[in-house]
PDB file of C-alpha atoms and ligand atoms in Angstrom:
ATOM      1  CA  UNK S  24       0.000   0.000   0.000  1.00  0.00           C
ATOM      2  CA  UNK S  25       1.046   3.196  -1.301  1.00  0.00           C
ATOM      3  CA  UNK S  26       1.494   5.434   2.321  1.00  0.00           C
ATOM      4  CA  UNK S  27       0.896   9.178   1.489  1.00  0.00           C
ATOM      5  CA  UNK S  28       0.236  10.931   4.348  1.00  0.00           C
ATOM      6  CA  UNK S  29       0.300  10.362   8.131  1.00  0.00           C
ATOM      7  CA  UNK S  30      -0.689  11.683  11.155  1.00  0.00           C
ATOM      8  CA  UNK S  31      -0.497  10.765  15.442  1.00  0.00           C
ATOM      9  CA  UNK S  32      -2.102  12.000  17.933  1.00  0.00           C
ATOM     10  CA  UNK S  33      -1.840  11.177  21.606  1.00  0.00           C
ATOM     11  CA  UNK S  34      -3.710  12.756  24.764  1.00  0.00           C
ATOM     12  CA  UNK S  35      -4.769  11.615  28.147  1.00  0.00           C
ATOM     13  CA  UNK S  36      -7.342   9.140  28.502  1.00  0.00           C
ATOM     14  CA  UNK S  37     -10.122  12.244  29.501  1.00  0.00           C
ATOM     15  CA  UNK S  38     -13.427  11.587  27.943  1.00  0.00           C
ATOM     16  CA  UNK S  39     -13.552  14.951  26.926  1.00  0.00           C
ATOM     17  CA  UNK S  40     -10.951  14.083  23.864  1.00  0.00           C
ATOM     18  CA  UNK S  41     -13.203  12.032  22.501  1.00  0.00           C
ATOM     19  CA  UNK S  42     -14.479  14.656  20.594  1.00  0.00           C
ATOM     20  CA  UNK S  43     -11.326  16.182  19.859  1.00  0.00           C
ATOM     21  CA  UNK S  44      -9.784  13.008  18.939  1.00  0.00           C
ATOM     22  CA  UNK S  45     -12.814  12.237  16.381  1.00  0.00           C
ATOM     23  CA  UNK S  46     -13.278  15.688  14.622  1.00  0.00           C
ATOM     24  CA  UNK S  47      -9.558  15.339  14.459  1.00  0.00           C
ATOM     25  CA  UNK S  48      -8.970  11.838  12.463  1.00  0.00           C
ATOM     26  CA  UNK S  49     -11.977  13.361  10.090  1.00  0.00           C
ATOM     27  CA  UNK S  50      -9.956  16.509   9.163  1.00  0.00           C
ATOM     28  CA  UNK S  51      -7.518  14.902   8.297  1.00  0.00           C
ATOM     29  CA  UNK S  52      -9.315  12.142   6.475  1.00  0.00           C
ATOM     30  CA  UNK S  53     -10.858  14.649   4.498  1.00  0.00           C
ATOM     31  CA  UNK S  54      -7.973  14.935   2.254  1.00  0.00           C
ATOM     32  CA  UNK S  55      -9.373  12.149   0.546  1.00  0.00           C
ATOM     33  CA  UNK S  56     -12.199  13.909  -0.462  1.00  0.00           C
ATOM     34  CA  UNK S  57     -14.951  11.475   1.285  1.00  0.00           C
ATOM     35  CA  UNK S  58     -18.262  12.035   1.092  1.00  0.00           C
ATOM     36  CA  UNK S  59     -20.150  13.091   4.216  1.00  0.00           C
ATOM     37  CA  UNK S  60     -21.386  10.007   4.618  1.00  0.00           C
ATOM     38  CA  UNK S  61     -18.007   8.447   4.934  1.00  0.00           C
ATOM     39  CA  UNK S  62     -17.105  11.191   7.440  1.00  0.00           C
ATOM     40  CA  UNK S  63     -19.628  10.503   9.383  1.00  0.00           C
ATOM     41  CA  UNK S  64     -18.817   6.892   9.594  1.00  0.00           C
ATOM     42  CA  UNK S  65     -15.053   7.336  10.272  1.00  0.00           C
ATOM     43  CA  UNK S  66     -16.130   9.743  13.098  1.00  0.00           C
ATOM     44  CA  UNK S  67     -18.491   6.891  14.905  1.00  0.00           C
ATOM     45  CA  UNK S  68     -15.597   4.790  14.330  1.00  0.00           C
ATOM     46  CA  UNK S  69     -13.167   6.306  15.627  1.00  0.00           C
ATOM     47  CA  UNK S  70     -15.495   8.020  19.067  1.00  0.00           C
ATOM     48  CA  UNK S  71     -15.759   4.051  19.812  1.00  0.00           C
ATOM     49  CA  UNK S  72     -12.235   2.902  19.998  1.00  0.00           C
ATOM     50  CA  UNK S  73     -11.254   6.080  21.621  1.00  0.00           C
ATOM     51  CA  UNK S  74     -13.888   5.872  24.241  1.00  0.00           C
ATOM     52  CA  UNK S  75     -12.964   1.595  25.050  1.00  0.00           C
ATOM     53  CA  UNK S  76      -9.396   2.988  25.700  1.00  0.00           C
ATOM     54  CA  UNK S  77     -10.533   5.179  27.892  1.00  0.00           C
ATOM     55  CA  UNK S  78     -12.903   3.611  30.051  1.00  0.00           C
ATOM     56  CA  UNK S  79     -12.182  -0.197  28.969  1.00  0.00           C
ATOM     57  CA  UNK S  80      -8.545   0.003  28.931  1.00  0.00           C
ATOM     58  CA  UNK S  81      -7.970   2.326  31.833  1.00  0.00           C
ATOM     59  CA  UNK S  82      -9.145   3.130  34.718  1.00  0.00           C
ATOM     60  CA  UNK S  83      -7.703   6.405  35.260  1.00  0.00           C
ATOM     61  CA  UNK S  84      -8.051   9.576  33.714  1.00  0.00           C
ATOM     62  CA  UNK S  85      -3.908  10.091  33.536  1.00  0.00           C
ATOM     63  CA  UNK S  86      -2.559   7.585  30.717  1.00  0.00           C
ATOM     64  CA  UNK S  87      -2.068   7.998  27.382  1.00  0.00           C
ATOM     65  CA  UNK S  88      -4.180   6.910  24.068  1.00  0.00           C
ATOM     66  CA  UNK S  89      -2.604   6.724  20.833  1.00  0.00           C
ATOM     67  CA  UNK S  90      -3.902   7.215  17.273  1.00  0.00           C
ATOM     68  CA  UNK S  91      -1.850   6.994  14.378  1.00  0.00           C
ATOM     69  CA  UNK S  92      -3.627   7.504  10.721  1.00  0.00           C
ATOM     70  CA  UNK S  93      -2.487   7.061   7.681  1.00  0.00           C
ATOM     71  CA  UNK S  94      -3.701   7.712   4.442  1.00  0.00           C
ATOM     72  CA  UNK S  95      -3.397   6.067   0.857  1.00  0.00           C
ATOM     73  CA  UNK S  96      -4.620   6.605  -2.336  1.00  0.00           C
ATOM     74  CA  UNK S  97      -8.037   5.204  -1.341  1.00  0.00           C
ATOM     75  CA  UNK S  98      -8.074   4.497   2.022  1.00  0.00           C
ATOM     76  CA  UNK S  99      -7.709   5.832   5.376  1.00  0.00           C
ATOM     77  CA  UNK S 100      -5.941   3.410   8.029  1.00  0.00           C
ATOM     78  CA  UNK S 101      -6.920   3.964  12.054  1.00  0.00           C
ATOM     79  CA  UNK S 102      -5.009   2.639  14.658  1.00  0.00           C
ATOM     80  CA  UNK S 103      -6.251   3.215  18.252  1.00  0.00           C
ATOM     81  CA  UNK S 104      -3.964   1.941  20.645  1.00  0.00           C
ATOM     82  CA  UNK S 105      -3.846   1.764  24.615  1.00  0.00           C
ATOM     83  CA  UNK S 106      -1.539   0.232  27.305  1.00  0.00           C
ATOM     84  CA  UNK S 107      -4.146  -0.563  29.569  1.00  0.00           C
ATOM     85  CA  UNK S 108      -5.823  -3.662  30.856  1.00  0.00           C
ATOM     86  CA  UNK S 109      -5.957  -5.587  27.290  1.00  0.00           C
ATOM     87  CA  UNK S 110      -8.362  -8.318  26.620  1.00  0.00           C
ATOM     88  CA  UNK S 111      -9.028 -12.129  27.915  1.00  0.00           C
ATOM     89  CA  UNK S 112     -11.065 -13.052  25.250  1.00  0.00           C
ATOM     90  CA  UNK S 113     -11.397 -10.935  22.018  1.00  0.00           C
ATOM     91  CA  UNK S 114     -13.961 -13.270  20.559  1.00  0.00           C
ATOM     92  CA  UNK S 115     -16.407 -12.362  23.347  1.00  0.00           C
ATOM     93  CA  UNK S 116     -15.497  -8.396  23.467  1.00  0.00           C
ATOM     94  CA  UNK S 117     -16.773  -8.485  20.244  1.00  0.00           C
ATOM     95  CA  UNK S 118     -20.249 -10.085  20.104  1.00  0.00           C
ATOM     96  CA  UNK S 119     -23.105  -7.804  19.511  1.00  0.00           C
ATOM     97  CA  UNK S 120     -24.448  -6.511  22.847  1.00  0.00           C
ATOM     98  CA  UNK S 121     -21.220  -7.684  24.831  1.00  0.00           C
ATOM     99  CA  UNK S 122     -20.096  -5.244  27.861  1.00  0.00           C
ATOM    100  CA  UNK S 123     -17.813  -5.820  30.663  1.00  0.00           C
ATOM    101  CA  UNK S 124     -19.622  -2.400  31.895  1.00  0.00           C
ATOM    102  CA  UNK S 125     -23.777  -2.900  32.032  1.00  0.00           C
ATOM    103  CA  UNK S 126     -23.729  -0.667  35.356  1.00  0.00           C
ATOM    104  CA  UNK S 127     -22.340   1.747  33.187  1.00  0.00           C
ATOM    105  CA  UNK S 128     -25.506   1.552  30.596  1.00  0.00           C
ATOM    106  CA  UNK S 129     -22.553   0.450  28.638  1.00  0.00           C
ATOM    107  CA  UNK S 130     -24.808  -1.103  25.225  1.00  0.00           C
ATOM    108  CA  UNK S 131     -22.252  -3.851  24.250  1.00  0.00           C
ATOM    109  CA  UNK S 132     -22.256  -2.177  20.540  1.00  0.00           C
ATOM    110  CA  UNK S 133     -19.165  -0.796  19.999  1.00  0.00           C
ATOM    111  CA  UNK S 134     -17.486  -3.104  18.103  1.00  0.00           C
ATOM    112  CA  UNK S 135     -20.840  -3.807  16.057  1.00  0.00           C
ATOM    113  CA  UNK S 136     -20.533  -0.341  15.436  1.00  0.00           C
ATOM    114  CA  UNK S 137     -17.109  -0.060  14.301  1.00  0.00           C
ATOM    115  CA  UNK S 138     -17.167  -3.248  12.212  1.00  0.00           C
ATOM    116  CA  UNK S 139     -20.253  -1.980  10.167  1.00  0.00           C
ATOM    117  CA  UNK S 140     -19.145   1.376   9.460  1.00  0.00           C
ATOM    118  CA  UNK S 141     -15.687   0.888   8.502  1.00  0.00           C
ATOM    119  CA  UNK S 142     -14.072  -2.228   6.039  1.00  0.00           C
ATOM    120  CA  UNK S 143     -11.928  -3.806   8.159  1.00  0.00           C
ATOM    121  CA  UNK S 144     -11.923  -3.859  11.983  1.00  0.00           C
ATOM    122  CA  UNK S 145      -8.823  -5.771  13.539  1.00  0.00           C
ATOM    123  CA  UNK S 146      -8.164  -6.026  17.304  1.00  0.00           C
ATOM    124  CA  UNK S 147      -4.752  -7.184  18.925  1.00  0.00           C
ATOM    125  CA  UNK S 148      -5.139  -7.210  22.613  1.00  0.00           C
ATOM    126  CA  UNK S 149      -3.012  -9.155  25.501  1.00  0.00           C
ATOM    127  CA  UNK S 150      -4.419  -8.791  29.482  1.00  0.00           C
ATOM    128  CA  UNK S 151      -1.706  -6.431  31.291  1.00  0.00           C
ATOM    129  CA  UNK S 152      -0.267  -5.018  27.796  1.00  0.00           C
ATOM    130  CA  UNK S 153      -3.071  -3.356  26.580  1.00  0.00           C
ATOM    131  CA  UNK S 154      -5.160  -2.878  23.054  1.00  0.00           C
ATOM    132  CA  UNK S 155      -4.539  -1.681  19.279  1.00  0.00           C
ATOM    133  CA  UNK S 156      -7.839  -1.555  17.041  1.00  0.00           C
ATOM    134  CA  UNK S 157      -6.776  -1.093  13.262  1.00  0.00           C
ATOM    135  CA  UNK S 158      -9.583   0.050  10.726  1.00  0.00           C
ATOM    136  CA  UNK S 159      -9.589   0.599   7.400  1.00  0.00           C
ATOM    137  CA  UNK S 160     -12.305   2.756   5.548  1.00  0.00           C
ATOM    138  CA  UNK S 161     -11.803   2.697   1.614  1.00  0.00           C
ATOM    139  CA  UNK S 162     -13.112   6.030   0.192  1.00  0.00           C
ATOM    140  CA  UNK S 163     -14.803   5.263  -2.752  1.00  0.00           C
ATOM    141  CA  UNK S 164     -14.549   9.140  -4.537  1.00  0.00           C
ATOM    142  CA  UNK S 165     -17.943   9.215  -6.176  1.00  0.00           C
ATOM    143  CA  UNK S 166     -18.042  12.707  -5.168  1.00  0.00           C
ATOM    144  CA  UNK S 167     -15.364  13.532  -7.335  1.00  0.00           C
ATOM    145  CA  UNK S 168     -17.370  11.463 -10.043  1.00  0.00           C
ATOM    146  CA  UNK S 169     -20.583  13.504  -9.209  1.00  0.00           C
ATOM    147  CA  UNK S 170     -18.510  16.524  -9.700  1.00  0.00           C
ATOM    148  CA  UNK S 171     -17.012  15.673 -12.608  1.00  0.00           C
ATOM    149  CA  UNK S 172     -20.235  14.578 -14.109  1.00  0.00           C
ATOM    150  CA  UNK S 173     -22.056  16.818 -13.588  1.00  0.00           C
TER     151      UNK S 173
ATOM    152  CA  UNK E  71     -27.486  18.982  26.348  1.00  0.00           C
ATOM    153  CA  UNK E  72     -31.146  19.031  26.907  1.00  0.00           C
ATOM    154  CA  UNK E  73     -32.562  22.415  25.110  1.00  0.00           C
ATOM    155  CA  UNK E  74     -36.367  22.640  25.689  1.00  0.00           C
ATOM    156  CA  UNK E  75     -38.880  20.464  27.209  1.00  0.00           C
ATOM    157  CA  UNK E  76     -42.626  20.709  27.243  1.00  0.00           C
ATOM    158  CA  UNK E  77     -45.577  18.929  28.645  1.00  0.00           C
ATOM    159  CA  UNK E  78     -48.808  17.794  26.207  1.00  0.00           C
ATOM    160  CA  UNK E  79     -50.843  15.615  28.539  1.00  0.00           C
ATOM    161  CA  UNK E  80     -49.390  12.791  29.800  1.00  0.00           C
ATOM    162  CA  UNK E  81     -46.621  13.294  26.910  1.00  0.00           C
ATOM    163  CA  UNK E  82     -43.175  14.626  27.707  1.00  0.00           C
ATOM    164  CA  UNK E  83     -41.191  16.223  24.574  1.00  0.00           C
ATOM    165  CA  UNK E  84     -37.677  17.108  25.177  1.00  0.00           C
ATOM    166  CA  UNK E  85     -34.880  18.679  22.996  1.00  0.00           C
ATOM    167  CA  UNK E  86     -31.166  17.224  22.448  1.00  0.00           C
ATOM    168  CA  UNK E  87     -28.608  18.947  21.043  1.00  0.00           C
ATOM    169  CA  UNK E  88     -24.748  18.582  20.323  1.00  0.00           C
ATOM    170  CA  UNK E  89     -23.095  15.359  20.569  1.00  0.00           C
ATOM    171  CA  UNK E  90     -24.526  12.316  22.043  1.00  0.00           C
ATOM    172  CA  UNK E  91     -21.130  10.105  23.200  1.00  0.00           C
ATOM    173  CA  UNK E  92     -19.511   8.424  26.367  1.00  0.00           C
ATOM    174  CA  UNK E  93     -18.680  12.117  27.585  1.00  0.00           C
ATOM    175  CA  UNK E  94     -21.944  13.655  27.308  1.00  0.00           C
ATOM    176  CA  UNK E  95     -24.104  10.525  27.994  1.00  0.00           C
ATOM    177  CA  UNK E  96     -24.225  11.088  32.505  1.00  0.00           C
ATOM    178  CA  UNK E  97     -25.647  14.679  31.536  1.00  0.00           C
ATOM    179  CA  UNK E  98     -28.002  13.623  29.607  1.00  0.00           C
ATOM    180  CA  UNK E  99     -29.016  10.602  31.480  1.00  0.00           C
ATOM    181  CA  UNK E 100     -29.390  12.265  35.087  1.00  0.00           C
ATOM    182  CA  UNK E 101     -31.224  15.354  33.514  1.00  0.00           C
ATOM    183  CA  UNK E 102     -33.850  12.758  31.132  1.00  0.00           C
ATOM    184  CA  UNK E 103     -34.333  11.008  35.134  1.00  0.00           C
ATOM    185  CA  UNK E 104     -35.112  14.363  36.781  1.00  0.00           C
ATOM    186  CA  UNK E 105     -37.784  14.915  34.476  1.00  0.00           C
ATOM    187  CA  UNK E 106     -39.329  11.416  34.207  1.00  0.00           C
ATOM    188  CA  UNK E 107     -39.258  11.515  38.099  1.00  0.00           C
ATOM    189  CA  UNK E 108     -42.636  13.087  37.780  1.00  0.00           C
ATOM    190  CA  UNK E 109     -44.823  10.044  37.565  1.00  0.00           C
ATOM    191  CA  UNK E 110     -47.819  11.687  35.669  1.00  0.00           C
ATOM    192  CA  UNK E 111     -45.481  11.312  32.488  1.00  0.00           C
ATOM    193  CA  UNK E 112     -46.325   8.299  30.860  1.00  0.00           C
ATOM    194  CA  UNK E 113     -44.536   8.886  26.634  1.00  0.00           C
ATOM    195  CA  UNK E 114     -41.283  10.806  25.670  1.00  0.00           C
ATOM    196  CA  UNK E 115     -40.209  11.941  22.467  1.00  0.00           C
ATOM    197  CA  UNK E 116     -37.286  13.095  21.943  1.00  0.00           C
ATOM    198  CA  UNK E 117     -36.574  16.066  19.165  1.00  0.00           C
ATOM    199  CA  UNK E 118     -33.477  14.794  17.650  1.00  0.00           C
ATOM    200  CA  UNK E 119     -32.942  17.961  15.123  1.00  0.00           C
ATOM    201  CA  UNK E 120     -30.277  19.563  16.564  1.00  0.00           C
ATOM    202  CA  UNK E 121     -28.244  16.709  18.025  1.00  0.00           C
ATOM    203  CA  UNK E 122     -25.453  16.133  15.224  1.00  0.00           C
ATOM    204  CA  UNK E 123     -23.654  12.822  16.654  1.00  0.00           C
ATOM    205  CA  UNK E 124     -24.647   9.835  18.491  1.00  0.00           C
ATOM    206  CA  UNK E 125     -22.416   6.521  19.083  1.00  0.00           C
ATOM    207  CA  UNK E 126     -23.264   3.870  20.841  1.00  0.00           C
ATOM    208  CA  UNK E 127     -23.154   5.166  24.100  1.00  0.00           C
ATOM    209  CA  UNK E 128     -26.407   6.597  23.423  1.00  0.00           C
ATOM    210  CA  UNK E 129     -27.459   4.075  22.556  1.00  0.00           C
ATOM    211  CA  UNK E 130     -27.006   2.763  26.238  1.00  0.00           C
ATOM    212  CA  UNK E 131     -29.103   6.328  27.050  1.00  0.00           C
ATOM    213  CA  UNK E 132     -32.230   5.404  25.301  1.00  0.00           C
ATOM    214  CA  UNK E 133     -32.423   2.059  26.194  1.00  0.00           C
ATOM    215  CA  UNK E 134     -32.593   2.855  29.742  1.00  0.00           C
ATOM    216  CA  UNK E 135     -34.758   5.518  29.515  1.00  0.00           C
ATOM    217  CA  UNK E 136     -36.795   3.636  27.497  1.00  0.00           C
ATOM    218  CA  UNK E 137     -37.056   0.942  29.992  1.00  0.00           C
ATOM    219  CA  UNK E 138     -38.406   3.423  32.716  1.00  0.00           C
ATOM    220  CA  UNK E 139     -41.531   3.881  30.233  1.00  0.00           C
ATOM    221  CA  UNK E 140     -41.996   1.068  28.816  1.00  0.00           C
ATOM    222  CA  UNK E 141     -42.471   0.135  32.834  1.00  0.00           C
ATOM    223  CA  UNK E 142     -45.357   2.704  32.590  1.00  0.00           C
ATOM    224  CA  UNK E 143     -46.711   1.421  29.709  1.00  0.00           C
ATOM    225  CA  UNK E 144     -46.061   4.130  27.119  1.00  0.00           C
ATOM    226  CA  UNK E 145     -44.374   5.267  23.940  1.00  0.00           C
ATOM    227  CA  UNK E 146     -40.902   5.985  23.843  1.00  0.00           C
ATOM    228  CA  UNK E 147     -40.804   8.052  20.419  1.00  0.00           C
ATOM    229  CA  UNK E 148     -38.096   9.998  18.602  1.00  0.00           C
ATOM    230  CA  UNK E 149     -38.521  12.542  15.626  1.00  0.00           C
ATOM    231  CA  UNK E 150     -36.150  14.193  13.195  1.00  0.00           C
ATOM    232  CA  UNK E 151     -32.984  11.790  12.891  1.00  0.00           C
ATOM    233  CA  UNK E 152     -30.430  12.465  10.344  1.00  0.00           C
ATOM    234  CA  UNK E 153     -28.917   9.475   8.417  1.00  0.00           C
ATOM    235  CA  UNK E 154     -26.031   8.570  10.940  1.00  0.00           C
ATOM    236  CA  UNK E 155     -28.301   8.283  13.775  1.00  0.00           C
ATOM    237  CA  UNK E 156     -30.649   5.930  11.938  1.00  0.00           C
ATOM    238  CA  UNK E 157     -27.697   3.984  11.164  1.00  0.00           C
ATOM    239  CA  UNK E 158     -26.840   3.638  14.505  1.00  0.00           C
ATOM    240  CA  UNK E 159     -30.373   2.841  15.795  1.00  0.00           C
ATOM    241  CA  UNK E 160     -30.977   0.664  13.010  1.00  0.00           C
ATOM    242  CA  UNK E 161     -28.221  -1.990  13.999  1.00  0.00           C
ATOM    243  CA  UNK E 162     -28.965  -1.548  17.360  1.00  0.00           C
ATOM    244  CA  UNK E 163     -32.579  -3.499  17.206  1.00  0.00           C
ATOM    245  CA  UNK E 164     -33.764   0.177  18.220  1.00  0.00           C
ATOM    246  CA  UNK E 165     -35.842   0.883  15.567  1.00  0.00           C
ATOM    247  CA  UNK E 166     -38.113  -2.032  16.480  1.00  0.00           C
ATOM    248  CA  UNK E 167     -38.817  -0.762  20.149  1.00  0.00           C
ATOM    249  CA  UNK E 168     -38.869   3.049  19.576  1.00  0.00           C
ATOM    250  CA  UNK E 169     -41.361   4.745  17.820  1.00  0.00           C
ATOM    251  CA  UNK E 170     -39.675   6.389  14.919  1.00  0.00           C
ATOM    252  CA  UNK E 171     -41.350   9.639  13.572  1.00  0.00           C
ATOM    253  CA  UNK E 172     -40.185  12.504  11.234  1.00  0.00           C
ATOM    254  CA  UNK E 173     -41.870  15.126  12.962  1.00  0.00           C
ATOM    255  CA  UNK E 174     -42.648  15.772  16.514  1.00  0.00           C
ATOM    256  CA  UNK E 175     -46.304  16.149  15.734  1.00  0.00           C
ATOM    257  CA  UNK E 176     -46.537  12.933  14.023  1.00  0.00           C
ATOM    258  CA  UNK E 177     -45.136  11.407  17.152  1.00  0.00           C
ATOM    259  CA  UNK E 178     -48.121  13.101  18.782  1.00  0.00           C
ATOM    260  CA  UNK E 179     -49.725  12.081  16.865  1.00  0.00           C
ATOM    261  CA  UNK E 180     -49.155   8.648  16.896  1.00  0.00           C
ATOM    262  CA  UNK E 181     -49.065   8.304  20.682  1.00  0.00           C
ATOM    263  CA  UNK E 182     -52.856   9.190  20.292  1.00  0.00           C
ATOM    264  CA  UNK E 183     -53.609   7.019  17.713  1.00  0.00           C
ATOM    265  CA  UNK E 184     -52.709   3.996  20.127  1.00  0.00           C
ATOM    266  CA  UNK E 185     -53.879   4.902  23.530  1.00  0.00           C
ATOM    267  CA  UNK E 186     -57.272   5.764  22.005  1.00  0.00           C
TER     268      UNK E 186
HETATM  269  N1  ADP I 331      -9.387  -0.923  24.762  1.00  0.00           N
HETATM  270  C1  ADP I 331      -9.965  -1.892  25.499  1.00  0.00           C
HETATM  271  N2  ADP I 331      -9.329  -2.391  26.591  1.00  0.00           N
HETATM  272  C2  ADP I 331      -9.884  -3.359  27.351  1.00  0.00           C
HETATM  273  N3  ADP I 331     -11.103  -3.911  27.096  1.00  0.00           N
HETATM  274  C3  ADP I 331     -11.785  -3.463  26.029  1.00  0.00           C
HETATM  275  C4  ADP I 331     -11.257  -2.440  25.173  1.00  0.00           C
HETATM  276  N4  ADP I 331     -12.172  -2.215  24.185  1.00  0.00           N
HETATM  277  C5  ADP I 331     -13.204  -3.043  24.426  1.00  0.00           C
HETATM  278  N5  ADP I 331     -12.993  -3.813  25.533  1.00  0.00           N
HETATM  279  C6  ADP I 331     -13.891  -4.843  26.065  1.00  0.00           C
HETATM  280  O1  ADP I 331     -14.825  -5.190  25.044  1.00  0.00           O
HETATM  281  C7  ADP I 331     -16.166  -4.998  25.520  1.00  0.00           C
HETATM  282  C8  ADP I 331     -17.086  -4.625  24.356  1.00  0.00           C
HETATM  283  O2  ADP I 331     -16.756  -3.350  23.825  1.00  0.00           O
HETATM  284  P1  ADP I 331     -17.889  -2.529  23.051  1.00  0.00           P
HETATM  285  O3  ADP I 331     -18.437  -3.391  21.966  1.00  0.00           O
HETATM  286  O4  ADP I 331     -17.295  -1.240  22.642  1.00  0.00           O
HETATM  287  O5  ADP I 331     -19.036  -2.326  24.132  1.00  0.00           O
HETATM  288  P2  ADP I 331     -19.125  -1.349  25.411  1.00  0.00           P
HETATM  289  O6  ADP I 331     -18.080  -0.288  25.271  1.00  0.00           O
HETATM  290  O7  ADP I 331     -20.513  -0.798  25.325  1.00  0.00           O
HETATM  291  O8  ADP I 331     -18.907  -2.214  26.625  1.00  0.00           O
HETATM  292  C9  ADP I 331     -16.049  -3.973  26.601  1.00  0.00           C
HETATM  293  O9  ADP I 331     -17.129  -4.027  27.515  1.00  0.00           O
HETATM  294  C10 ADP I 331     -14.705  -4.345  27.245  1.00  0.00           C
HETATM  295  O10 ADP I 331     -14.885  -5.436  28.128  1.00  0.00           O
HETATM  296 MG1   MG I 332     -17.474   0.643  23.543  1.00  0.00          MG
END
């Protein structure tokens, strides 16, 4: 794959940079000229790996999160990556309506989510080492075709 | 969070706006509770227009919530979703519990249709 632009970010593991960490990834994304569809999508994405690293793979509001994007010519490549807890069983984590929280009106979707709005959704996770969720979105530039077009 | 709310009957109507994720979703949980404290409130819609993101954290919101009326057996409706959010609700199973409307009226609307 043919790399042409990257990006990381890192920030403390405060829910409020779940916004910034989301409107972030899309700006940059949007060199790719995606529609707002696919914005949208990347966005949701990226707000639920974010948010498991913060209150999945921490438990305090003092460690770092990682995201490192990269962009090609068609895609856009996510990695979200924490040093927390890490995972027993990745299988499980991601079932539909799965949640090590429910106190926490936690909805188990997360990973549902992720794996439906972007094209590839892979998890590496070891208990004690932490997380790193990689996610590819392909942008499929029928805007450009639109606008060409018409 | 919350903008406006207002009272028709037995119906409460309430405004979100901004962004519905893990940051926002206490707010907006312990403020929705306040209100349905008042047990003469049987349905809820909620005005989506103005809130611009949702993940699945709010998802977490309006299933709760909608538990607490379902209890009290009414309609837990929602009106004016963009195309994320009916994404989101869609692959959630939520669109088969909640009421889905395009205008708050027609939720109104519809809440009268069934308790009649
Ligand atoms: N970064 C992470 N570190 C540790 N555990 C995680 C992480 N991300 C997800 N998990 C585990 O996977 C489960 C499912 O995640 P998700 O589908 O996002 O649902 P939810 O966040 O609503 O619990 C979580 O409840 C948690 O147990
Ligand atoms: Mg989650």
């Amino acid at each position: 794959m043919n790399i042409k632009n990257e990006m990381k970010l890192e920030f403390l593991s405060r829910s409020q940079n779940e916004a910034f960490a989301r409107v972030a990834v899309a700006a940059f994304a949007a060199q790719l000229d995606p529609t707002l569809e696919e914005i949208a999508d990347i966005k949701t994405a990226v707000s639920e790996a974010v948010t498991n690293a913060i209150i999945h793979g921490y438990d305090n509001p003092n460690e770092m999160v990682h995201v490192r994007t990269q962009i090609s010519d068609y895609s856009v490549i996510i990695e979200v990556i924490d040093h927390g807890k890490g995972m027993e069983d990745v299988e499980l984590a991601r079932q539909p309506l799965y949640t090590s929280k429910p106190e926490l009106e936690r909805s188990g979707m997360g990973f549902t989510v992720m794996e439906t709005f972007m094209d590839k959704v892979e998890v590496n996770s070891a208990p004690g080492q932490g997380t790193k969720v990689r996610m590819v979105k392909y942008i499929s530039h029928e805007a450009d075709e639109t606008r060409r077009d018409g | 969070m919350l903008t406006d709310n207002k009272r028709k009957g037995d119906i409460l109507i309430v405004g979100l706006s901004g962004e519905l994720d893990h940051h926002h979703s206490a707010e907006v949980r312990d403020a929705l509770d306040r209100l349905l404290d008042d047990p003469s409130i049987r349905h809820m819609i909620l005005n989506l227009r103005h809130l611009h993101f949702m993940d699945s954290s709010g998802i977490g919101v309006f299933m709760g919530r909608y538990k607490t009326i379902h209890k009290r057996g009414g309609q837990f409706s929602i009106a004016n979703i963009n195309s994320q959010l009916a994404r989101i609700l869609e692959m959630s199973g939520l669109y088969r519990i909640l009421k889905v409307h395009d205008t708050v009226e027609q939720a109104i609307d519809g809440i009268r249709g069934e308790s009649e």
